[in-house]
Amino acid sequence: MCRHLGYLGPERTLHSLIYGGEHSLETQAYAPRMTQGNLLNADGFGVGWYQDGAGSGEPVRFRRAQPLWTDQSFREVAGAVRASCAVAAIRSATVGFPVDESCAQPFRAGTWLFSHNGKVEGYGGVEAELRELAGDVAEVPDARAPVDSAPLFALAVRHWRDGAPLGDGLAAAVAAVTALAPGRYNLLASDGVSLAATTWGDSLFVREDADAVRIASEPLDDDPAWRPVPDRSLVTAAPGAGVRVRPL
């Protein structure tokens, strides 16, 4: 059921973030250790990063509809790109949604990046109401993607535009969708200077080092510094504030 990763800290290559570790994001694409029944996350991947450093404005993205491990050109390019803040995701498409680059995450709107690991159960019956709750986001292409993650992204964007902090926007999106439909709602976002994530039905781990934070669906290695996040929680991480976890 998809996997994602957020990083905030000193500049490092995208290659080290995505391919580094015994259980790297690439490895999780074909051999995840913690899964909701899916053995492959082979229906696309993406990464977004802030090219000129944290707080530098709109992020750059690279997305594909193919398995991460098959894109050797990206592997090479990733070694030449450095970032101090990034969000990356690999996809296992839910039946009924296309395997298309438009559905690969992270999604983007202005300075925000967003990823959804999960599924809206009975999406067809609640899509119209979710989109109505999100309001007018016609100028955000990713909010119109043909996948259940899109209206969740649109909901978060609406709250961010209204002034909600990064984590509160995710929490509001989860509150709205869970009032309508069961499902798995692990969301991850960045605004270039902070990270936020929710757990709702799937695994999430945090690793906080002296100068960096990683938030990931699964630990990227066997280092004991990785800590599991309780289900139905909100995680936020920002310079000077450290990592904070609270119940949803």
Coordinates of N, CA and C in Angstrom, one line a residue:
M1 N 0.8 -1.2 0.0 CA 0.0 0.0 0.0 C 0.9 1.2 0.0
C2 N 1.7 1.4 -1.0 CA 2.6 2.6 -1.2 C 3.5 2.7 0.0
R3 N 4.6 3.5 -0.2 CA 5.5 3.8 0.9 C 6.0 5.2 0.6
H4 N 6.3 6.0 1.6 CA 6.9 7.3 1.4 C 7.9 7.7 2.4
L5 N 8.6 8.8 2.2 CA 9.7 9.2 2.9 C 9.9 10.7 2.9
G6 N 10.1 11.3 4.1 CA 10.4 12.8 4.1 C 11.7 13.0 4.8
Y7 N 12.4 14.0 4.4 CA 13.8 14.3 4.9 C 13.9 15.8 5.1
L8 N 14.5 16.2 6.3 CA 14.8 17.6 6.6 C 16.1 17.6 7.3
G9 N 17.1 18.3 6.8 CA 18.4 18.3 7.4 C 19.5 18.9 6.5
P10 N 20.7 18.6 6.8 CA 21.8 19.1 5.9 C 21.7 18.5 4.5
E11 N 22.2 19.3 3.5 CA 22.1 18.8 2.2 C 22.7 17.4 2.0
R12 N 22.0 16.6 1.2 CA 22.6 15.3 0.8 C 22.0 14.9 -0.5
T13 N 22.6 14.0 -1.2 CA 22.1 13.6 -2.5 C 20.8 12.9 -2.4
L14 N 20.0 13.0 -3.5 CA 18.7 12.2 -3.5 C 19.1 10.8 -3.6
H15 N 20.2 10.4 -4.2 CA 20.6 9.0 -4.3 C 20.7 8.4 -2.9
S16 N 21.4 9.2 -2.0 CA 21.6 8.6 -0.6 C 20.2 8.5 0.1
L17 N 19.3 9.4 -0.2 CA 18.0 9.3 0.5 C 17.1 8.2 0.0
I18 N 17.2 7.9 -1.3 CA 16.2 7.0 -1.9 C 16.8 5.6 -2.0
Y19 N 18.1 5.5 -2.3 CA 18.8 4.2 -2.5 C 19.6 3.8 -1.3
G20 N 19.8 4.6 -0.3 CA 20.7 4.3 0.8 C 20.0 3.4 1.8
G21 N 20.8 2.6 2.5 CA 20.2 1.7 3.6 C 19.8 0.3 3.1
E22 N 19.9 -0.7 4.0 CA 19.6 -2.1 3.6 C 18.2 -2.2 3.2
H23 N 17.3 -1.3 3.7 CA 15.9 -1.4 3.4 C 15.4 0.0 2.8
S24 N 16.2 0.4 1.8 CA 15.9 1.7 1.1 C 14.6 1.7 0.5
L25 N 14.2 2.9 0.1 CA 12.9 3.1 -0.5 C 12.9 2.3 -1.8
E26 N 14.0 2.2 -2.5 CA 14.0 1.3 -3.7 C 13.7 -0.1 -3.3
T27 N 14.3 -0.7 -2.3 CA 14.1 -2.0 -1.8 C 12.6 -2.2 -1.4
Q28 N 12.0 -1.2 -0.8 CA 10.6 -1.3 -0.4 C 9.7 -1.4 -1.6
A29 N 10.2 -1.0 -2.8 CA 9.3 -1.0 -4.0 C 9.1 -2.5 -4.4
Y30 N 10.0 -3.4 -4.1 CA 9.8 -4.8 -4.5 C 9.9 -5.8 -3.3
A31 N 10.3 -5.3 -2.1 CA 10.3 -6.2 -1.0 C 10.0 -5.4 0.3
P32 N 8.8 -4.9 0.4 CA 8.5 -4.1 1.7 C 8.4 -5.1 2.9
R33 N 8.8 -4.6 4.0 CA 8.7 -5.5 5.2 C 7.4 -5.4 6.0
M34 N 6.8 -4.2 5.8 CA 5.6 -3.9 6.6 C 4.5 -3.6 5.5
T35 N 3.6 -4.4 5.3 CA 2.7 -4.2 4.2 C 1.3 -4.6 4.5
Q36 N 0.3 -4.0 3.9 CA -1.1 -4.3 4.0 C -1.5 -5.2 2.9
G37 N -0.7 -6.2 2.6 CA -1.1 -7.3 1.7 C -0.4 -7.1 0.3
N38 N 0.2 -5.9 0.0 CA 0.8 -5.7 -1.3 C 2.3 -6.1 -1.2
L39 N 2.7 -6.9 -2.2 CA 4.1 -7.3 -2.2 C 5.0 -6.5 -3.1
L40 N 4.3 -5.6 -3.9 CA 5.0 -4.7 -4.8 C 4.5 -3.3 -4.8
N41 N 5.4 -2.4 -4.8 CA 5.0 -1.0 -5.0 C 5.6 -0.5 -6.3
A42 N 5.0 -1.0 -7.4 CA 5.7 -1.0 -8.7 C 4.9 -0.1 -9.7
D43 N 4.0 0.7 -9.2 CA 3.1 1.4 -10.1 C 3.4 2.9 -10.3
G44 N 4.7 3.2 -10.0 CA 5.2 4.6 -10.2 C 5.9 5.1 -9.0
F45 N 6.6 6.2 -9.1 CA 7.4 6.8 -8.0 C 7.5 8.3 -8.3
G46 N 7.9 9.0 -7.3 CA 8.2 10.4 -7.4 C 9.0 10.9 -6.3
V47 N 9.7 12.1 -6.6 CA 10.4 12.8 -5.5 C 10.3 14.3 -5.8
G48 N 10.1 15.0 -4.7 CA 10.1 16.5 -4.8 C 11.1 17.0 -3.8
W49 N 11.8 18.1 -4.3 CA 12.8 18.7 -3.4 C 12.9 20.2 -3.7
Y50 N 13.5 20.9 -2.7 CA 13.6 22.3 -2.8 C 15.0 22.7 -3.3
Q51 N 15.1 23.1 -4.5 CA 16.4 23.1 -5.3 C 17.4 24.0 -4.7
D52 N 17.0 25.1 -4.1 CA 18.0 26.1 -3.6 C 18.0 26.1 -2.1
G53 N 17.6 25.0 -1.5 CA 17.6 24.9 0.0 C 16.3 25.1 0.6
A54 N 16.2 24.8 1.9 CA 14.9 24.9 2.6 C 14.4 26.3 2.6
G55 N 13.1 26.4 2.4 CA 12.5 27.7 2.3 C 12.7 28.5 1.0
S56 N 13.1 27.8 0.0 CA 13.5 28.4 -1.3 C 12.3 28.6 -2.3
G57 N 11.1 28.3 -1.8 CA 10.0 28.4 -2.7 C 9.5 27.1 -3.3
E58 N 8.9 27.2 -4.5 CA 8.3 26.1 -5.1 C 9.3 24.9 -5.4
P59 N 8.9 23.7 -5.0 CA 9.9 22.6 -5.2 C 9.9 22.1 -6.6
V60 N 10.9 21.4 -6.9 CA 11.1 20.7 -8.2 C 10.6 19.2 -8.0
R61 N 10.0 18.7 -9.0 CA 9.6 17.3 -8.9 C 10.1 16.4 -10.1
F62 N 10.2 15.1 -9.8 CA 10.5 14.1 -10.8 C 9.5 13.0 -10.5
R63 N 8.7 12.6 -11.5 CA 7.7 11.5 -11.3 C 7.7 10.6 -12.6
R64 N 7.4 9.4 -12.3 CA 7.3 8.4 -13.4 C 6.2 7.4 -13.0
A65 N 5.7 6.7 -14.1 CA 4.7 5.7 -13.9 C 5.2 4.3 -13.9
Q66 N 6.5 4.1 -13.8 CA 7.2 2.8 -13.9 C 7.8 2.5 -12.5
P67 N 8.2 1.3 -12.3 CA 8.8 0.9 -11.0 C 10.1 1.6 -10.8
L68 N 10.4 2.0 -9.5 CA 11.6 2.8 -9.2 C 12.9 2.0 -9.6
W69 N 12.9 0.7 -9.4 CA 14.1 0.0 -9.7 C 14.4 -0.1 -11.2
T70 N 13.5 0.2 -12.0 CA 13.8 0.1 -13.5 C 14.3 1.3 -14.1
D71 N 14.3 2.4 -13.4 CA 14.7 3.7 -13.9 C 16.2 4.0 -13.6
Q72 N 17.0 3.5 -14.4 CA 18.5 3.7 -14.2 C 18.9 5.1 -14.5
S73 N 18.3 5.8 -15.3 CA 18.6 7.2 -15.6 C 18.4 8.0 -14.4
F74 N 17.2 7.8 -13.7 CA 17.0 8.6 -12.5 C 18.0 8.2 -11.4
R75 N 18.4 7.0 -11.3 CA 19.4 6.6 -10.3 C 20.7 7.4 -10.5
E76 N 21.1 7.6 -11.8 CA 22.3 8.3 -12.1 C 22.1 9.8 -11.7
V77 N 21.0 10.4 -12.2 CA 20.7 11.8 -11.9 C 20.6 12.1 -10.4
A78 N 20.0 11.2 -9.7 CA 19.8 11.4 -8.2 C 21.2 11.5 -7.5
G79 N 22.3 11.0 -8.1 CA 23.6 11.2 -7.4 C 24.1 12.6 -7.6
A80 N 23.5 13.3 -8.5 CA 24.1 14.7 -8.8 C 23.2 15.8 -8.3
V81 N 22.1 15.4 -7.6 CA 21.1 16.4 -7.1 C 21.2 16.3 -5.5
R82 N 21.4 17.5 -4.9 CA 21.4 17.6 -3.5 C 20.3 18.4 -3.0
A83 N 19.8 18.0 -1.8 CA 18.6 18.7 -1.2 C 18.7 18.6 0.3
S84 N 18.2 19.7 1.0 CA 18.1 19.7 2.4 C 16.7 19.4 2.9
C85 N 15.7 19.3 2.0 CA 14.3 18.9 2.3 C 13.8 18.2 1.1
A86 N 13.1 17.1 1.3 CA 12.6 16.3 0.2 C 11.5 15.4 0.7
V87 N 10.6 15.0 -0.3 CA 9.6 14.0 -0.1 C 9.6 13.1 -1.3
A88 N 9.7 11.8 -1.0 CA 9.7 10.8 -2.0 C 8.6 9.7 -1.7
A89 N 8.1 9.1 -2.8 CA 7.1 8.1 -2.7 C 7.1 7.1 -3.8
I90 N 6.7 5.8 -3.4 CA 6.6 4.8 -4.4 C 5.1 4.3 -4.3
R91 N 4.6 3.8 -5.4 CA 3.1 3.6 -5.5 C 2.7 2.2 -5.8
S92 N 1.7 1.7 -5.1 CA 1.0 0.5 -5.4 C -0.4 0.9 -5.7
A93 N -0.8 0.9 -7.0 CA -2.1 1.5 -7.4 C -3.3 0.7 -6.9
T94 N -4.3 1.3 -6.3 CA -5.5 0.7 -6.0 C -6.3 0.3 -7.2
V95 N -6.9 -0.9 -7.2 CA -7.7 -1.3 -8.4 C -8.7 -0.3 -8.7
G96 N -8.8 0.0 -10.0 CA -9.8 1.0 -10.5 C -9.1 2.4 -10.8
F97 N -7.9 2.6 -10.3 CA -7.2 3.9 -10.6 C -6.1 3.6 -11.6
P98 N -5.8 4.5 -12.5 CA -4.8 4.3 -13.6 C -3.4 4.3 -13.1
V99 N -2.6 3.5 -13.8 CA -1.1 3.6 -13.5 C -0.6 4.6 -14.5
D100 N -0.6 5.8 -14.0 CA -0.3 7.0 -14.8 C 0.5 8.0 -14.0
E101 N 1.4 8.7 -14.7 CA 2.3 9.7 -14.0 C 1.5 10.7 -13.2
S102 N 0.3 11.1 -13.6 CA -0.5 12.1 -12.9 C -0.9 11.6 -11.5
C103 N -0.9 10.3 -11.3 CA -1.3 9.7 -10.0 C -0.1 9.5 -9.1
A104 N 1.1 9.6 -9.7 CA 2.3 9.4 -8.9 C 2.6 10.6 -8.0
Q105 N 3.0 10.3 -6.8 CA 3.2 11.4 -5.8 C 4.7 11.5 -5.5
P106 N 5.1 12.7 -4.9 CA 4.3 13.7 -4.2 C 3.5 14.6 -5.2
F107 N 2.3 15.1 -4.7 CA 1.6 16.1 -5.4 C 2.2 17.5 -4.9
R108 N 1.9 18.5 -5.7 CA 2.5 19.8 -5.5 C 1.5 20.9 -5.7
A109 N 1.6 21.9 -4.8 CA 0.8 23.2 -4.9 C 1.6 24.3 -4.3
G110 N 2.1 25.2 -5.0 CA 3.0 26.3 -4.5 C 4.2 25.7 -3.8
T111 N 4.4 26.0 -2.5 CA 5.5 25.5 -1.8 C 5.3 24.1 -1.1
W112 N 4.1 23.6 -1.3 CA 3.7 22.4 -0.6 C 3.9 21.1 -1.4
L113 N 4.4 20.1 -0.7 CA 4.5 18.7 -1.3 C 3.6 17.8 -0.4
F114 N 3.0 16.8 -1.0 CA 2.0 16.0 -0.3 C 2.1 14.5 -0.9
S115 N 2.0 13.6 0.0 CA 1.9 12.2 -0.4 C 0.9 11.4 0.5
H116 N 0.1 10.5 -0.1 CA -0.8 9.7 0.6 C -0.5 8.2 0.5
N117 N -0.3 7.6 1.6 CA -0.1 6.1 1.6 C -1.4 5.6 2.2
G118 N -2.2 5.0 1.4 CA -3.5 4.4 1.9 C -4.5 4.3 0.8
K119 N -5.8 4.3 1.3 CA -6.9 4.1 0.4 C -8.2 4.6 1.0
V120 N -9.0 5.3 0.2 CA -10.4 5.7 0.7 C -11.3 4.6 0.3
E121 N -11.9 3.9 1.3 CA -12.8 2.8 1.0 C -14.1 3.4 0.5
G122 N -14.6 2.7 -0.6 CA -15.9 3.2 -1.2 C -15.8 4.6 -1.7
Y123 N -14.7 4.8 -2.4 CA -14.4 6.2 -2.9 C -15.5 6.8 -3.8
G124 N -16.0 5.9 -4.7 CA -17.0 6.4 -5.6 C -18.2 7.0 -4.9
G125 N -18.5 6.6 -3.7 CA -19.7 7.1 -3.0 C -19.5 8.4 -2.3
V126 N -18.2 8.7 -2.1 CA -17.9 9.9 -1.3 C -17.1 11.0 -2.1
E127 N -16.7 10.6 -3.3 CA -15.8 11.5 -4.1 C -16.4 12.9 -4.2
A128 N -17.7 13.0 -4.6 CA -18.3 14.3 -4.9 C -18.3 15.1 -3.6
E129 N -18.6 14.5 -2.5 CA -18.7 15.2 -1.2 C -17.3 15.7 -0.8
L130 N -16.3 14.8 -1.0 CA -14.9 15.2 -0.6 C -14.5 16.4 -1.5
R131 N -14.8 16.4 -2.8 CA -14.4 17.5 -3.6 C -15.1 18.8 -3.3
E132 N -16.4 18.6 -2.9 CA -17.1 19.8 -2.5 C -16.5 20.4 -1.2
L133 N -16.1 19.6 -0.3 CA -15.5 20.1 1.0 C -14.2 20.8 0.7
A134 N -13.5 20.3 -0.4 CA -12.2 20.9 -0.7 C -12.3 22.3 -1.3
G135 N -13.5 22.6 -1.9 CA -13.7 23.9 -2.6 C -13.0 24.0 -3.9
D136 N -12.8 25.2 -4.4 CA -12.3 25.4 -5.7 C -10.7 25.4 -5.7
V137 N -10.2 24.4 -6.3 CA -8.7 24.3 -6.4 C -8.4 24.0 -7.9
A138 N -9.2 24.6 -8.8 CA -9.1 24.3 -10.2 C -7.7 24.6 -10.8
E139 N -7.0 25.6 -10.1 CA -5.7 26.0 -10.6 C -4.6 25.1 -10.1
V140 N -4.9 24.0 -9.3 CA -3.9 23.1 -8.8 C -4.1 21.8 -9.6
P141 N -3.3 21.5 -10.6 CA -3.6 20.3 -11.5 C -3.6 19.0 -10.7
D142 N -2.7 18.8 -9.7 CA -2.6 17.6 -9.0 C -3.9 17.3 -8.2
A143 N -4.6 18.3 -7.8 CA -5.9 18.2 -7.0 C -7.0 17.5 -7.9
R144 N -6.8 17.5 -9.2 CA -7.7 16.9 -10.1 C -7.3 15.6 -10.7
A145 N -6.2 15.0 -10.1 CA -5.7 13.7 -10.6 C -6.8 12.6 -10.4
P146 N -6.8 11.6 -11.3 CA -7.9 10.6 -11.2 C -7.5 9.5 -10.2
V147 N -7.4 9.9 -8.9 CA -7.1 9.0 -7.9 C -7.6 9.5 -6.6
D148 N -7.9 8.6 -5.6 CA -8.5 9.0 -4.4 C -7.7 9.9 -3.5
S149 N -6.4 10.0 -3.7 CA -5.5 10.9 -3.0 C -5.7 12.3 -3.3
A150 N -6.2 12.6 -4.5 CA -6.3 14.0 -5.0 C -7.2 14.8 -4.1
P151 N -8.5 14.4 -3.8 CA -9.3 15.3 -3.0 C -8.7 15.4 -1.5
L152 N -8.0 14.5 -1.0 CA -7.3 14.6 0.3 C -6.3 15.7 0.2
F153 N -5.5 15.7 -0.9 CA -4.6 16.8 -1.1 C -5.3 18.1 -1.2
A154 N -6.4 18.2 -2.0 CA -7.1 19.4 -2.2 C -7.6 20.0 -0.8
L155 N -8.1 19.0 0.0 CA -8.6 19.4 1.4 C -7.4 20.1 2.2
A156 N -6.2 19.4 2.1 CA -5.1 20.0 2.9 C -4.7 21.4 2.3
V157 N -4.7 21.5 1.0 CA -4.3 22.8 0.4 C -5.3 23.9 0.8
R158 N -6.6 23.5 0.9 CA -7.6 24.5 1.3 C -7.3 25.0 2.7
H159 N -7.0 24.1 3.6 CA -6.7 24.6 5.0 C -5.3 25.3 5.1
W160 N -4.3 24.9 4.3 CA -3.1 25.6 4.3 C -3.3 27.1 3.8
R161 N -4.0 27.2 2.7 CA -4.3 28.5 2.2 C -5.1 29.4 3.2
D162 N -5.8 28.8 4.0 CA -6.6 29.5 5.0 C -5.7 29.9 6.2
G163 N -4.5 29.4 6.2 CA -3.5 29.8 7.3 C -3.2 28.7 8.2
A164 N -3.7 27.5 8.0 CA -3.4 26.4 9.0 C -1.9 26.0 8.9
P165 N -1.3 25.7 10.0 CA 0.1 25.1 9.9 C 0.1 23.8 9.2
L166 N 1.3 23.4 8.7 CA 1.4 22.2 7.9 C 0.7 21.0 8.5
G167 N 1.0 20.7 9.8 CA 0.4 19.5 10.4 C -1.1 19.6 10.6
D168 N -1.6 20.8 10.9 CA -3.0 21.0 11.2 C -3.8 20.8 9.9
G169 N -3.2 21.2 8.7 CA -3.8 21.0 7.5 C -4.0 19.5 7.2
L170 N -3.0 18.7 7.5 CA -3.2 17.2 7.3 C -4.2 16.7 8.3
A171 N -4.1 17.1 9.5 CA -5.1 16.6 10.5 C -6.5 16.9 10.1
A172 N -6.7 18.1 9.6 CA -8.1 18.5 9.1 C -8.5 17.7 8.0
A173 N -7.6 17.3 7.0 CA -8.0 16.5 5.9 C -8.4 15.1 6.4
V174 N -7.6 14.6 7.4 CA -8.0 13.2 7.9 C -9.3 13.3 8.6
A175 N -9.6 14.3 9.4 CA -10.8 14.4 10.1 C -12.0 14.5 9.1
A176 N -11.8 15.2 8.0 CA -12.9 15.3 7.1 C -13.2 14.0 6.4
V177 N -12.2 13.3 5.9 CA -12.4 12.0 5.2 C -12.9 10.9 6.1
T178 N -12.4 10.8 7.3 CA -12.8 9.7 8.2 C -14.2 9.9 8.7
A179 N -14.7 11.1 8.6 CA -16.2 11.3 8.9 C -17.1 10.8 7.8
L180 N -16.5 10.5 6.6 CA -17.3 10.1 5.5 C -17.0 8.6 5.1
A181 N -15.8 8.1 5.3 CA -15.4 6.8 4.8 C -14.3 6.2 5.6
P182 N -14.3 4.9 5.8 CA -13.2 4.2 6.4 C -12.0 4.1 5.4
G183 N -10.9 3.8 5.9 CA -9.7 3.7 5.0 C -8.4 3.8 5.7
R184 N -7.4 4.0 4.9 CA -6.0 4.2 5.5 C -5.5 5.5 5.1
Y185 N -5.2 6.4 6.0 CA -4.9 7.8 5.7 C -3.5 8.2 6.3
N186 N -2.5 7.6 5.9 CA -1.1 8.0 6.2 C -0.7 9.1 5.2
L187 N -0.7 10.3 5.7 CA -0.4 11.5 4.9 C 1.0 12.0 5.2
L188 N 1.7 12.6 4.3 CA 3.0 13.2 4.5 C 3.1 14.5 3.7
A189 N 3.7 15.5 4.3 CA 3.7 16.8 3.6 C 5.0 17.6 4.1
S190 N 5.4 18.5 3.2 CA 6.4 19.5 3.5 C 6.1 20.8 2.9
D191 N 6.6 21.9 3.5 CA 6.5 23.2 3.0 C 7.9 23.8 2.7
G192 N 8.9 23.0 2.8 CA 10.3 23.4 2.5 C 11.1 23.7 3.7
V193 N 10.4 24.0 4.9 CA 11.1 24.2 6.1 C 10.7 23.3 7.2
S194 N 9.6 22.5 7.0 CA 9.2 21.6 8.0 C 8.6 20.3 7.4
L195 N 8.3 19.3 8.2 CA 7.7 18.1 7.7 C 6.5 17.8 8.7
A196 N 5.5 17.2 8.1 CA 4.3 16.7 8.9 C 3.8 15.4 8.3
A197 N 3.3 14.6 9.2 CA 2.7 13.3 8.7 C 1.7 12.8 9.7
T198 N 0.7 12.0 9.1 CA -0.3 11.4 9.9 C -0.1 9.8 9.8
T199 N -0.6 9.2 10.9 CA -0.7 7.7 10.8 C -2.2 7.4 11.0
W200 N -2.8 6.6 10.1 CA -4.1 6.2 10.2 C -4.3 4.9 9.4
G201 N -3.9 3.8 10.1 CA -4.1 2.5 9.4 C -2.9 1.9 8.8
D202 N -1.7 2.5 8.8 CA -0.5 1.9 8.3 C 0.7 2.4 9.1
S203 N 1.8 1.8 8.8 CA 3.0 2.0 9.6 C 3.7 3.3 9.3
L204 N 4.4 3.9 10.3 CA 5.2 5.1 10.1 C 6.3 5.1 11.2
F205 N 7.4 5.6 10.8 CA 8.6 5.6 11.7 C 9.3 7.0 11.6
V206 N 9.9 7.4 12.7 CA 10.7 8.6 12.7 C 12.1 8.3 13.2
R207 N 13.0 9.0 12.5 CA 14.4 8.9 13.0 C 14.9 10.3 13.1
E208 N 15.3 10.7 14.4 CA 15.7 12.1 14.7 C 17.2 12.0 15.1
D209 N 18.1 12.5 14.3 CA 19.5 12.6 14.6 C 19.8 14.0 15.1
A210 N 21.1 14.3 15.3 CA 21.4 15.6 15.9 C 21.0 16.7 15.0
D211 N 21.1 16.5 13.6 CA 20.9 17.6 12.7 C 19.9 17.3 11.6
A212 N 19.2 16.1 11.7 CA 18.3 15.7 10.6 C 17.2 14.9 11.1
V213 N 16.1 14.9 10.4 CA 14.9 14.1 10.7 C 14.5 13.4 9.4
R214 N 14.1 12.1 9.6 CA 13.5 11.3 8.5 C 12.2 10.8 9.0
I215 N 11.2 10.8 8.2 CA 9.9 10.2 8.5 C 9.6 9.3 7.3
A216 N 9.4 8.0 7.7 CA 9.3 7.0 6.6 C 8.2 5.9 7.0
S217 N 7.6 5.3 6.0 CA 6.7 4.3 6.2 C 7.3 3.1 6.9
E218 N 8.6 2.8 6.5 CA 9.4 1.7 7.1 C 10.8 2.3 7.4
P219 N 11.4 1.7 8.4 CA 12.8 2.1 8.6 C 13.7 1.8 7.4
L220 N 14.6 2.6 7.1 CA 15.5 2.4 5.9 C 16.7 1.5 6.2
D221 N 16.9 1.3 7.5 CA 17.9 0.4 7.9 C 17.6 -0.2 9.3
D222 N 18.5 -0.9 9.9 CA 18.2 -1.5 11.2 C 18.7 -0.7 12.4
D223 N 19.0 0.5 12.2 CA 19.5 1.3 13.2 C 18.4 1.5 14.3
P224 N 18.7 1.3 15.6 CA 17.7 1.4 16.6 C 17.1 2.8 16.8
A225 N 17.7 3.8 16.1 CA 17.2 5.2 16.3 C 15.9 5.4 15.7
W226 N 15.4 4.5 14.8 CA 14.1 4.6 14.2 C 13.0 4.3 15.3
R227 N 12.0 5.1 15.4 CA 11.0 5.0 16.4 C 9.6 4.8 15.7
P228 N 8.8 3.8 16.1 CA 7.5 3.7 15.5 C 6.6 4.8 16.0
V229 N 5.7 5.3 15.2 CA 4.7 6.3 15.5 C 3.4 5.6 15.8
P230 N 2.7 5.9 16.9 CA 1.5 5.2 17.2 C 0.4 5.5 16.1
D231 N -0.5 4.5 15.9 CA -1.5 4.7 14.9 C -2.4 5.9 15.4
R232 N -3.0 6.6 14.4 CA -3.9 7.8 14.6 C -3.1 8.9 15.4
S233 N -2.0 9.2 14.8 CA -1.2 10.3 15.4 C -0.8 11.3 14.3
L234 N -0.4 12.5 14.8 CA 0.2 13.5 13.9 C 1.6 13.8 14.3
V235 N 2.5 13.8 13.4 CA 3.9 14.0 13.6 C 4.3 15.3 13.0
T236 N 5.0 16.2 13.6 CA 5.5 17.4 13.0 C 7.0 17.5 13.4
A237 N 7.8 18.1 12.4 CA 9.2 18.3 12.7 C 9.6 19.6 12.0
A238 N 10.3 20.4 12.8 CA 10.8 21.7 12.3 C 12.1 22.1 13.0
P239 N 12.9 22.9 12.3 CA 14.2 23.3 13.0 C 13.9 24.1 14.3
G240 N 14.6 23.7 15.3 CA 14.4 24.4 16.6 C 13.2 23.8 17.4
A241 N 12.3 23.1 16.8 CA 11.2 22.5 17.5 C 11.3 21.0 17.7
G242 N 12.2 20.4 17.0 CA 12.3 18.9 17.1 C 11.1 18.2 16.5
V243 N 11.0 17.0 16.9 CA 9.9 16.1 16.5 C 8.8 16.1 17.6
R244 N 7.6 16.3 17.2 CA 6.5 16.3 18.1 C 5.4 15.3 17.6
V245 N 4.8 14.5 18.5 CA 3.8 13.5 18.1 C 2.6 13.8 19.1
R246 N 1.4 13.9 18.5 CA 0.2 14.0 19.3 C -0.9 13.1 18.6
P247 N -1.9 12.7 19.5 CA -3.0 11.9 18.9 C -3.8 12.7 18.0
L248 N -4.4 12.0 17.0 CA -5.4 12.7 16.1 C -6.8 12.5 16.7

